[in-house]
CSV table of C-alpha atoms and ligand atoms in Angstrom, one decimal:
chain,number,residue,atom,x,y,z
A,29,MET,CA,10.3,-20.4,-22.0
A,30,THR,CA,6.4,-20.0,-21.1
A,31,GLU,CA,5.2,-16.4,-20.7
A,32,THR,CA,5.1,-16.7,-16.8
A,33,GLU,CA,8.8,-17.4,-16.8
A,34,ARG,CA,9.9,-14.2,-18.7
A,35,PRO,CA,11.6,-11.9,-16.3
A,36,HIS,CA,9.9,-8.8,-15.3
A,37,LEU,CA,12.1,-5.9,-15.5
A,38,ALA,CA,10.4,-3.9,-12.9
A,39,GLY,CA,11.2,-6.6,-10.4
A,40,LEU,CA,14.7,-6.9,-10.9
A,41,PRO,CA,17.4,-5.4,-8.6
A,42,ALA,CA,20.7,-4.2,-10.1
A,43,ASP,CA,22.6,-7.3,-9.7
A,44,ARG,CA,19.9,-9.4,-11.4
A,45,LEU,CA,19.6,-6.7,-14.2
A,46,GLU,CA,23.3,-7.0,-14.7
A,47,ALA,CA,23.0,-10.8,-15.1
A,48,LEU,CA,20.3,-10.5,-17.7
A,49,VAL,CA,22.2,-8.0,-19.7
A,50,VAL,CA,25.4,-10.4,-19.7
A,51,ALA,CA,23.1,-13.2,-20.5
A,52,ALA,CA,22.1,-11.3,-23.7
A,53,GLY,CA,25.6,-10.9,-24.8
A,54,GLN,CA,25.9,-7.3,-23.8
A,55,PRO,CA,28.4,-5.4,-21.8
A,56,GLY,CA,27.6,-5.0,-18.1
A,57,TYR,CA,27.2,-1.1,-18.2
A,58,ARG,CA,24.0,-1.5,-20.3
A,59,ALA,CA,22.4,-2.7,-17.1
A,60,ARG,CA,22.6,0.9,-15.8
A,61,GLN,CA,21.0,2.3,-19.0
A,62,LEU,CA,18.3,-0.4,-18.8
A,63,ALA,CA,17.6,0.6,-15.2
A,64,ARG,CA,17.3,4.2,-16.2
A,65,TRP,CA,14.7,3.3,-18.7
A,66,VAL,CA,12.7,1.2,-16.3
A,67,PHE,CA,13.0,2.9,-12.9
A,68,LYS,CA,13.5,6.4,-13.8
A,69,GLU,CA,11.8,6.9,-17.2
A,70,GLY,CA,9.0,4.4,-16.4
A,71,CYS,CA,9.4,3.2,-20.0
A,72,PHE,CA,7.6,-0.2,-20.7
A,73,ALA,CA,8.6,-0.6,-24.4
A,74,PRO,CA,11.9,-2.0,-25.2
A,75,GLU,CA,11.7,-0.5,-28.7
A,76,ALA,CA,11.6,3.1,-27.2
A,77,MET,CA,14.8,2.4,-25.2
A,78,SER,CA,16.8,4.7,-27.8
A,79,ASP,CA,20.2,4.4,-26.4
A,80,LEU,CA,20.3,0.7,-26.5
A,81,PRO,CA,21.5,-1.1,-29.6
A,82,ALA,CA,18.7,-2.4,-32.0
A,83,GLY,CA,19.8,-6.1,-31.5
A,84,PHE,CA,19.5,-5.8,-27.7
A,85,ARG,CA,16.2,-4.1,-27.9
A,86,GLU,CA,14.7,-6.8,-29.9
A,87,TRP,CA,16.3,-9.5,-27.6
A,88,LEU,CA,14.6,-7.7,-24.8
A,89,ALA,CA,11.3,-7.7,-26.6
A,90,ALA,CA,11.7,-11.5,-27.1
A,91,HIS,CA,12.9,-12.5,-23.8
A,92,VAL,CA,11.7,-10.1,-21.1
A,93,ASP,CA,8.3,-8.6,-19.7
A,94,ALA,CA,8.8,-4.9,-19.8
A,95,GLY,CA,5.5,-4.2,-18.2
A,96,ARG,CA,2.7,-6.5,-17.1
A,97,LEU,CA,-0.1,-4.1,-16.1
A,98,ARG,CA,-2.7,-2.7,-18.4
A,99,LEU,CA,-4.6,0.4,-17.5
A,100,LEU,CA,-8.4,-0.6,-17.3
A,101,GLN,CA,-9.8,2.5,-15.6
A,102,ARG,CA,-8.6,5.9,-14.2
A,103,ARG,CA,-10.9,8.2,-12.2
A,104,GLU,CA,-10.0,11.5,-10.8
A,105,ALA,CA,-11.6,13.1,-7.6
A,106,ARG,CA,-12.2,17.0,-7.1
A,107,ASP,CA,-9.3,16.8,-4.6
A,108,GLY,CA,-6.8,15.6,-7.2
A,109,THR,CA,-6.8,12.0,-5.9
A,110,ARG,CA,-6.6,9.8,-8.9
A,111,LYS,CA,-7.6,5.9,-8.8
A,112,TYR,CA,-6.2,3.5,-11.0
A,113,LEU,CA,-7.5,0.1,-11.9
A,114,PHE,CA,-4.9,-2.1,-13.6
A,115,GLY,CA,-5.5,-5.4,-15.5
A,116,HIS,CA,-3.2,-8.2,-15.0
A,117,ARG,CA,-3.3,-11.6,-16.6
A,118,ASP,CA,-5.0,-13.1,-13.5
A,119,GLY,CA,-7.1,-10.3,-12.0
A,120,THR,CA,-7.3,-6.8,-11.4
A,121,LEU,CA,-5.6,-4.6,-8.8
A,122,GLU,CA,-6.1,-0.9,-7.6
A,123,SER,CA,-3.7,1.8,-6.7
A,124,VAL,CA,-4.2,5.4,-5.9
A,125,LEU,CA,-2.2,8.5,-6.4
A,126,MET,CA,-2.6,11.4,-3.9
A,127,PRO,CA,-1.2,14.7,-4.3
A,128,TYR,CA,-0.8,16.9,-1.3
A,129,GLY,CA,-0.2,20.5,-1.5
A,130,GLU,CA,-1.4,22.3,-4.4
A,131,GLY,CA,-2.8,19.4,-6.5
A,132,LEU,CA,-1.1,17.6,-9.3
A,133,ASP,CA,-0.2,20.8,-10.9
A,134,GLY,CA,2.5,21.6,-8.2
A,135,PRO,CA,2.5,19.4,-5.3
A,136,ASP,CA,5.2,19.0,-2.9
A,137,ARG,CA,4.5,15.7,-2.1
A,138,VAL,CA,2.9,12.9,-4.0
A,139,THR,CA,1.9,9.6,-2.4
A,140,ALA,CA,1.3,6.4,-4.2
A,141,CYS,CA,-0.9,3.7,-2.5
A,142,ILE,CA,-0.2,0.2,-3.9
A,143,SER,CA,-1.7,-3.3,-3.5
A,144,THR,CA,0.2,-6.3,-2.3
A,145,GLN,CA,-2.6,-8.9,-3.1
A,146,VAL,CA,-5.4,-9.4,-5.2
A,147,GLY,CA,-8.0,-9.7,-2.6
A,148,CYS,CA,-7.2,-10.5,0.9
A,149,ALA,CA,-7.7,-13.5,3.2
A,150,VAL,CA,-8.0,-11.5,6.4
A,151,GLY,CA,-11.5,-10.6,5.7
A,152,CYS,CA,-12.0,-7.4,7.9
A,153,ALA,CA,-15.8,-7.0,8.5
A,154,PHE,CA,-15.8,-3.5,6.8
A,155,CYS,CA,-13.4,-3.6,4.2
A,156,ALA,CA,-14.3,-4.2,0.3
A,157,THR,CA,-11.1,-6.1,-0.2
A,158,GLY,CA,-11.8,-8.3,2.6
A,159,LEU,CA,-15.3,-9.1,1.5
A,160,ALA,CA,-14.0,-10.3,-2.0
A,161,GLY,CA,-11.6,-13.0,-0.4
A,162,PHE,CA,-8.2,-13.8,-1.4
A,163,GLN,CA,-7.3,-14.4,-5.1
A,164,ARG,CA,-3.5,-14.3,-5.5
A,165,ASN,CA,-0.2,-12.6,-4.3
A,166,VAL,CA,1.1,-9.6,-6.3
A,167,THR,CA,4.8,-10.0,-7.0
A,168,ALA,CA,7.6,-7.4,-6.3
A,169,GLY,CA,7.7,-6.4,-10.0
A,170,ASP,CA,3.9,-5.8,-10.2
A,171,MET,CA,4.0,-3.5,-7.0
A,172,VAL,CA,6.9,-1.4,-8.4
A,173,GLU,CA,5.3,-1.3,-11.7
A,174,GLN,CA,2.1,0.1,-10.3
A,175,VAL,CA,4.2,2.9,-8.8
A,176,LEU,CA,6.2,3.6,-12.1
A,177,ARG,CA,2.8,3.4,-14.1
A,178,MET,CA,1.1,6.0,-12.0
A,179,GLN,CA,4.3,8.2,-12.0
A,180,ALA,CA,4.6,8.1,-15.9
A,181,GLU,CA,0.8,8.6,-16.4
A,182,ALA,CA,0.7,11.5,-14.0
A,183,GLY,CA,3.9,13.2,-15.1
A,184,HIS,CA,5.0,13.8,-11.4
A,185,ARG,CA,7.6,12.2,-9.4
A,186,ILE,CA,6.2,10.1,-6.7
A,187,THR,CA,7.9,11.0,-3.2
A,188,ASN,CA,6.2,8.6,-0.9
A,189,VAL,CA,4.6,5.0,-1.1
A,190,VAL,CA,2.2,3.5,1.3
A,191,PHE,CA,1.4,-0.3,1.0
A,192,MET,CA,-2.3,0.3,1.9
A,193,GLY,CA,-4.1,-0.9,-1.1
A,194,MET,CA,-5.6,-4.2,-1.5
A,195,GLY,CA,-3.9,-7.1,0.4
A,196,GLU,CA,-2.2,-7.8,3.5
A,197,PRO,CA,1.5,-7.1,3.0
A,198,PHE,CA,2.8,-9.6,5.7
A,199,LEU,CA,0.9,-12.5,4.2
A,200,ASN,CA,3.1,-11.8,1.1
A,201,TYR,CA,6.3,-10.9,3.0
A,202,ASP,CA,9.1,-11.7,0.7
A,203,GLU,CA,7.6,-10.0,-2.5
A,204,THR,CA,6.8,-7.0,-0.4
A,205,LEU,CA,10.1,-6.7,1.1
A,206,ALA,CA,11.8,-7.2,-2.3
A,207,ALA,CA,9.4,-4.3,-3.4
A,208,VAL,CA,10.6,-2.1,-0.6
A,209,HIS,CA,14.2,-2.5,-1.6
A,210,LEU,CA,13.5,-1.9,-5.3
A,211,LEU,CA,11.6,1.4,-4.4
A,212,ASN,CA,14.4,2.3,-2.2
A,213,LYS,CA,17.5,1.4,-4.3
A,214,SER,CA,16.3,1.3,-7.8
A,215,VAL,CA,13.4,3.9,-7.9
A,216,GLY,CA,15.2,6.2,-5.3
A,217,ILE,CA,12.4,6.8,-2.9
A,218,GLY,CA,13.8,7.2,0.8
A,219,MET,CA,13.3,4.4,3.3
A,220,ARG,CA,11.5,6.9,5.5
A,221,HIS,CA,9.1,7.7,2.7
A,222,LEU,CA,7.9,4.1,2.6
A,223,THR,CA,4.9,2.9,4.8
A,224,LEU,CA,3.9,-0.7,5.4
A,225,SER,CA,0.4,-1.2,6.8
A,226,THR,CA,-0.6,-4.5,8.6
A,227,SER,CA,-3.6,-5.8,10.1
A,228,GLY,CA,-1.4,-7.2,12.8
A,229,ILE,CA,0.3,-10.4,11.6
A,230,VAL,CA,2.7,-11.0,14.6
A,231,PRO,CA,5.5,-12.9,12.8
A,232,GLY,CA,5.5,-10.4,10.1
A,233,ILE,CA,6.2,-7.6,12.6
A,234,ARG,CA,9.0,-9.6,14.3
A,235,ARG,CA,10.5,-10.6,11.1
A,236,LEU,CA,10.6,-6.9,10.0
A,237,ALA,CA,12.0,-5.7,13.2
A,238,ALA,CA,15.0,-8.0,12.8
A,239,GLU,CA,15.7,-6.2,9.4
A,240,ARG,CA,16.0,-2.8,11.2
A,241,LEU,CA,14.8,-0.7,8.2
A,242,GLN,CA,13.9,2.9,8.6
A,243,LEU,CA,10.5,2.7,7.0
A,244,THR,CA,7.2,3.5,9.0
A,245,LEU,CA,5.3,0.6,10.3
A,246,ALA,CA,1.5,1.3,10.5
A,247,ILE,CA,-0.8,-1.3,12.5
A,248,SER,CA,-4.5,-1.4,11.9
A,249,ILE,CA,-6.0,-1.7,15.3
A,250,HIS,CA,-9.6,-0.5,14.8
A,251,ALA,CA,-10.6,-1.8,18.4
A,252,PRO,CA,-9.5,-1.4,21.9
A,253,ASP,CA,-10.5,-4.8,23.1
A,254,ASP,CA,-10.4,-8.5,21.9
A,255,ALA,CA,-14.0,-9.0,21.8
A,256,LEU,CA,-14.8,-6.2,19.2
A,257,ARG,CA,-11.4,-6.8,17.5
A,258,ASP,CA,-12.2,-10.5,16.9
A,259,ARG,CA,-15.3,-9.3,15.1
A,260,LEU,CA,-13.6,-6.4,13.2
A,261,VAL,CA,-10.2,-7.8,12.3
A,262,PRO,CA,-10.7,-11.7,12.5
A,263,ILE,CA,-6.9,-12.1,12.6
A,264,ASN,CA,-7.1,-10.9,16.1
A,265,ARG,CA,-8.2,-14.4,17.2
A,266,LYS,CA,-4.7,-15.6,16.2
A,267,TYR,CA,-2.7,-12.7,17.2
A,268,PRO,CA,-4.7,-11.0,20.1
A,269,LEU,CA,-4.0,-7.5,21.4
A,270,ALA,CA,-1.4,-8.3,24.1
A,271,ASP,CA,0.7,-10.4,21.5
A,272,LEU,CA,0.5,-7.5,19.0
A,273,ARG,CA,1.4,-4.9,21.6
A,274,GLU,CA,4.4,-7.0,22.6
A,275,ALA,CA,5.6,-7.4,18.8
A,276,MET,CA,5.2,-3.6,18.6
A,277,VAL,CA,7.4,-3.0,21.7
A,278,ASP,CA,9.8,-5.3,20.2
A,279,TYR,CA,9.7,-3.4,16.9
A,280,PHE,CA,10.3,-0.1,18.5
A,281,GLU,CA,13.2,-1.5,20.6
A,282,GLN,CA,15.0,-2.8,17.7
A,283,THR,CA,14.5,-0.2,15.1
A,284,GLY,CA,14.0,2.9,17.2
A,285,ARG,CA,11.2,3.8,14.9
A,286,ARG,CA,7.8,5.2,16.3
A,287,LEU,CA,5.1,3.1,14.9
A,288,SER,CA,1.7,4.5,13.7
A,289,VAL,CA,-1.8,3.0,14.8
A,290,GLU,CA,-4.6,3.0,12.3
A,291,TYR,CA,-8.0,3.1,13.6
A,292,VAL,CA,-11.1,3.3,11.2
A,293,LEU,CA,-14.1,5.0,13.0
A,294,LEU,CA,-17.2,3.3,12.7
A,295,ASP,CA,-20.4,4.7,13.8
A,296,ASP,CA,-21.6,3.4,17.2
A,297,VAL,CA,-19.2,0.4,17.0
A,298,ASN,CA,-15.7,1.7,18.1
A,299,ASP,CA,-15.9,5.5,18.1
A,300,HIS,CA,-17.1,6.3,21.8
A,301,PRO,CA,-15.0,8.2,24.4
A,302,ASP,CA,-14.7,5.3,26.7
A,303,GLN,CA,-13.3,3.3,23.7
A,304,ALA,CA,-10.8,6.2,23.1
A,305,ARG,CA,-9.8,5.7,26.8
A,306,ALA,CA,-9.4,1.9,26.6
A,307,LEU,CA,-7.3,2.5,23.2
A,308,SER,CA,-5.1,4.9,25.3
A,309,ARG,CA,-4.7,2.4,28.1
A,310,TRP,CA,-3.7,-0.2,25.6
A,311,ILE,CA,-1.0,2.1,24.0
A,312,GLY,CA,0.2,3.0,27.5
A,313,ASP,CA,4.0,4.3,27.0
A,314,LEU,CA,4.5,2.8,23.5
A,315,PRO,CA,5.6,5.7,21.3
A,316,VAL,CA,2.9,5.7,18.6
A,317,HIS,CA,1.2,8.3,16.3
A,318,VAL,CA,-2.6,7.4,15.9
A,319,ASN,CA,-4.0,7.9,12.6
A,320,LEU,CA,-7.8,8.1,12.8
A,321,ILE,CA,-9.4,7.4,9.5
A,322,PRO,CA,-13.0,8.4,8.5
A,323,PHE,CA,-14.8,5.2,7.1
A,324,ASN,CA,-15.3,5.2,3.6
A,325,ALA,CA,-18.7,3.4,3.3
A,326,THR,CA,-18.9,0.0,1.8
A,327,ASP,CA,-21.6,-2.3,1.2
A,328,THR,CA,-21.8,-3.5,4.9
A,329,VAL,CA,-23.7,-2.5,7.9
A,330,PHE,CA,-21.1,-0.2,9.1
A,331,ARG,CA,-21.6,3.7,8.7
A,332,THR,CA,-19.2,6.6,9.0
A,333,SER,CA,-18.7,8.3,12.3
A,334,PRO,CA,-20.2,11.8,12.7
A,335,PRO,CA,-17.5,14.6,12.7
A,336,ALA,CA,-18.3,15.5,16.4
A,337,ARG,CA,-17.5,12.0,17.6
A,338,VAL,CA,-14.4,11.9,15.6
A,339,ARG,CA,-13.2,15.2,17.1
A,340,GLN,CA,-14.1,13.9,20.6
A,341,PHE,CA,-12.1,10.6,20.1
A,342,ARG,CA,-9.1,12.4,19.0
A,343,GLU,CA,-9.3,14.9,22.0
A,344,VAL,CA,-9.5,12.1,24.5
A,345,LEU,CA,-6.4,10.5,22.9
A,346,GLU,CA,-4.6,13.9,22.9
A,347,ALA,CA,-5.5,14.5,26.3
A,348,ALA,CA,-3.8,11.3,27.5
A,349,GLY,CA,-0.8,12.4,25.6
A,350,HIS,CA,-1.0,10.4,22.5
A,351,PRO,CA,-0.4,12.3,19.3
A,352,ALA,CA,-3.4,11.8,17.0
A,353,THR,CA,-4.5,13.1,13.7
A,354,VAL,CA,-7.7,12.5,11.7
A,355,ARG,CA,-6.7,11.5,8.0
A,356,ARG,CA,-8.1,13.6,5.4
A,357,GLU,CA,-10.7,11.8,3.5
A,358,ARG,CA,-9.6,11.4,0.0
A,359,GLY,CA,-11.4,10.6,-3.2
A,360,ALA,CA,-14.6,9.3,-1.4
A,361,GLU,CA,-16.6,9.9,-4.3
A,362,ILE,CA,-14.5,7.8,-6.5
A,363,ASP,CA,-14.7,4.8,-4.2
A,364,GLY,CA,-11.4,5.8,-2.6
A,365,ALA,CA,-11.1,2.9,-0.1
A,366,CYS,CA,-9.2,-0.2,-1.1
A,367,GLY,CA,-11.2,-3.0,-3.0
A,368,GLN,CA,-14.2,-0.6,-3.8
A,369,LEU,CA,-13.5,0.4,-7.5
A,370,ARG,CA,-12.4,-3.3,-8.6
A,371,ARG,CA,-15.6,-4.5,-6.8
A,372,ARG,CA,-17.7,-2.2,-8.8
A,373,TYR,CA,-15.8,-2.9,-12.0
A,374,GLU,CA,-16.3,-6.7,-11.6
A,375,GLU,CA,-19.8,-6.3,-10.7
A,376,GLY,CA,-20.4,-4.5,-14.1
A,377,GLN,CA,-21.3,-1.2,-12.7
A,378,PRO,CA,-20.4,2.0,-14.5
A,379,VAL,CA,-16.8,3.1,-13.6
A,380,GLU,CA,-16.4,5.9,-16.0
A,381,SER,CA,-12.9,7.6,-16.3
A,382,GLY,CA,-12.3,11.0,-15.9
A,383,LYS,CA,-13.5,13.7,-13.4
A,384,ALA,CA,-16.0,12.1,-10.9
B,411,SAH,N1,-4.1,-5.1,4.8
B,411,SAH,C1,-3.4,-4.0,5.4
B,411,SAH,C2,-3.1,-2.8,4.4
B,411,SAH,C3,-4.3,-2.5,3.5
B,411,SAH,S1,-5.7,-1.9,4.2
B,411,SAH,C4,-4.1,-3.5,6.8
B,411,SAH,O1,-5.2,-3.8,6.9
B,411,SAH,O2,-3.5,-2.6,7.4
B,411,SAH,C5,-5.2,-0.2,4.6
B,411,SAH,C6,-6.0,0.6,5.6
B,411,SAH,O3,-7.1,0.9,5.0
B,411,SAH,C7,-6.1,-0.3,7.0
B,411,SAH,O4,-6.1,0.3,8.0
B,411,SAH,C8,-7.8,-0.5,6.6
B,411,SAH,O5,-8.3,-0.9,7.8
B,411,SAH,C9,-8.3,0.6,6.0
B,411,SAH,N2,-9.6,0.5,5.4
B,411,SAH,C10,-10.1,-0.7,4.8
B,411,SAH,N3,-11.4,-0.5,4.3
B,411,SAH,C11,-11.5,0.8,4.6
B,411,SAH,C12,-12.8,1.7,4.3
B,411,SAH,N4,-13.7,1.2,3.7
B,411,SAH,N5,-12.6,2.9,4.9
B,411,SAH,C13,-11.6,3.4,5.5
B,411,SAH,N6,-10.4,2.6,5.7
B,411,SAH,C14,-10.6,1.5,5.2
B,412,SF4,FE1,-7.4,-7.2,4.3
B,412,SF4,FE2,-6.4,-4.8,5.3
B,412,SF4,FE3,-9.0,-5.1,4.0
B,412,SF4,FE4,-8.3,-6.2,6.4
B,412,SF4,S1,-8.4,-4.1,5.9
B,412,SF4,S2,-9.5,-7.2,4.7
B,412,SF4,S3,-6.2,-6.7,6.3
B,412,SF4,S4,-7.0,-5.4,3.1
């Protein structure tokens, strides 16, 4: 058996864990003990799984990958946001932990942001991940391990997961959905506390609609017309705004779940009141919540919208009856946006750990 064929514990649903345990000659109930170590304790060392027999622990060490990620960097921002850079045998990936409430000492909500791909093929004009191009897909086990690693490292239960790190989840659909189910069933995070974010891959939205899950689907719009969206989110040439809206209507009809619309505000590019009005017309009567995202500056021509224009954009939407919030900027000083930390790390620039 080669390295790559070893099963990855964090990627195995209950039935496959049980099959593994039985293949090792152990009674089936040990699968529940093993699941507790992996999914509840975040333990990645078989030798530390103290209620398993020594022979089984040795078998595990020889036959499975308990963990596959190596922590390369950790940075913490003043607001408590922690950014993690994990090494994997073929690449690096980023994850972010965001405490809401009173910080990591007593948060009522802790949100993990995880990566679904190393790099991304969509190539949005303002996104550091997109600039780096696509390297490879992340497995379901690696997605779940990002959550478990951060949970163990921070010592706080993660209550929400957003798939908004590097990568386009719907261009890695099967692994992403497998991770959704593992996080829900094995880690115990409620479906309503999981959010998938897509740049608008229409076949993925339609496929997910048919699964009728109660998770939240966020669509990254960023422009109210096709000409501008073609430029900012190039996948728009394949799935233009009219098709995207139709898929969103279908999603709402099948799941009954209100969608989120994400809109990164770029100075003088997509942040004018007439563009807010055009966005409002495009939304029409579709029940959505608009998340306005302050742009986290990357090595591009784009700049962050001034706060007054952000406020005005929000007011235009609200006045037209579309609930809109401005996302709190998190960890900007630690390269909070997806792809930024990795880019800097791979360029050999300093990314010291600890408080930024
Ligand atoms: N590929 C998916 C999910 C990952 S990106 C998607 O595009 O939806 C998650 C969100 O972060 C997207 O809305 C994306 O447009 C936004 N984003 C990317 N780069 C950013 C930056 N530099 N500042 C602020 N938001 C950014
Ligand atoms: Fe990919 Fe999302 Fe970045 Fe666009 S914004 S390049 S889809 S990760």
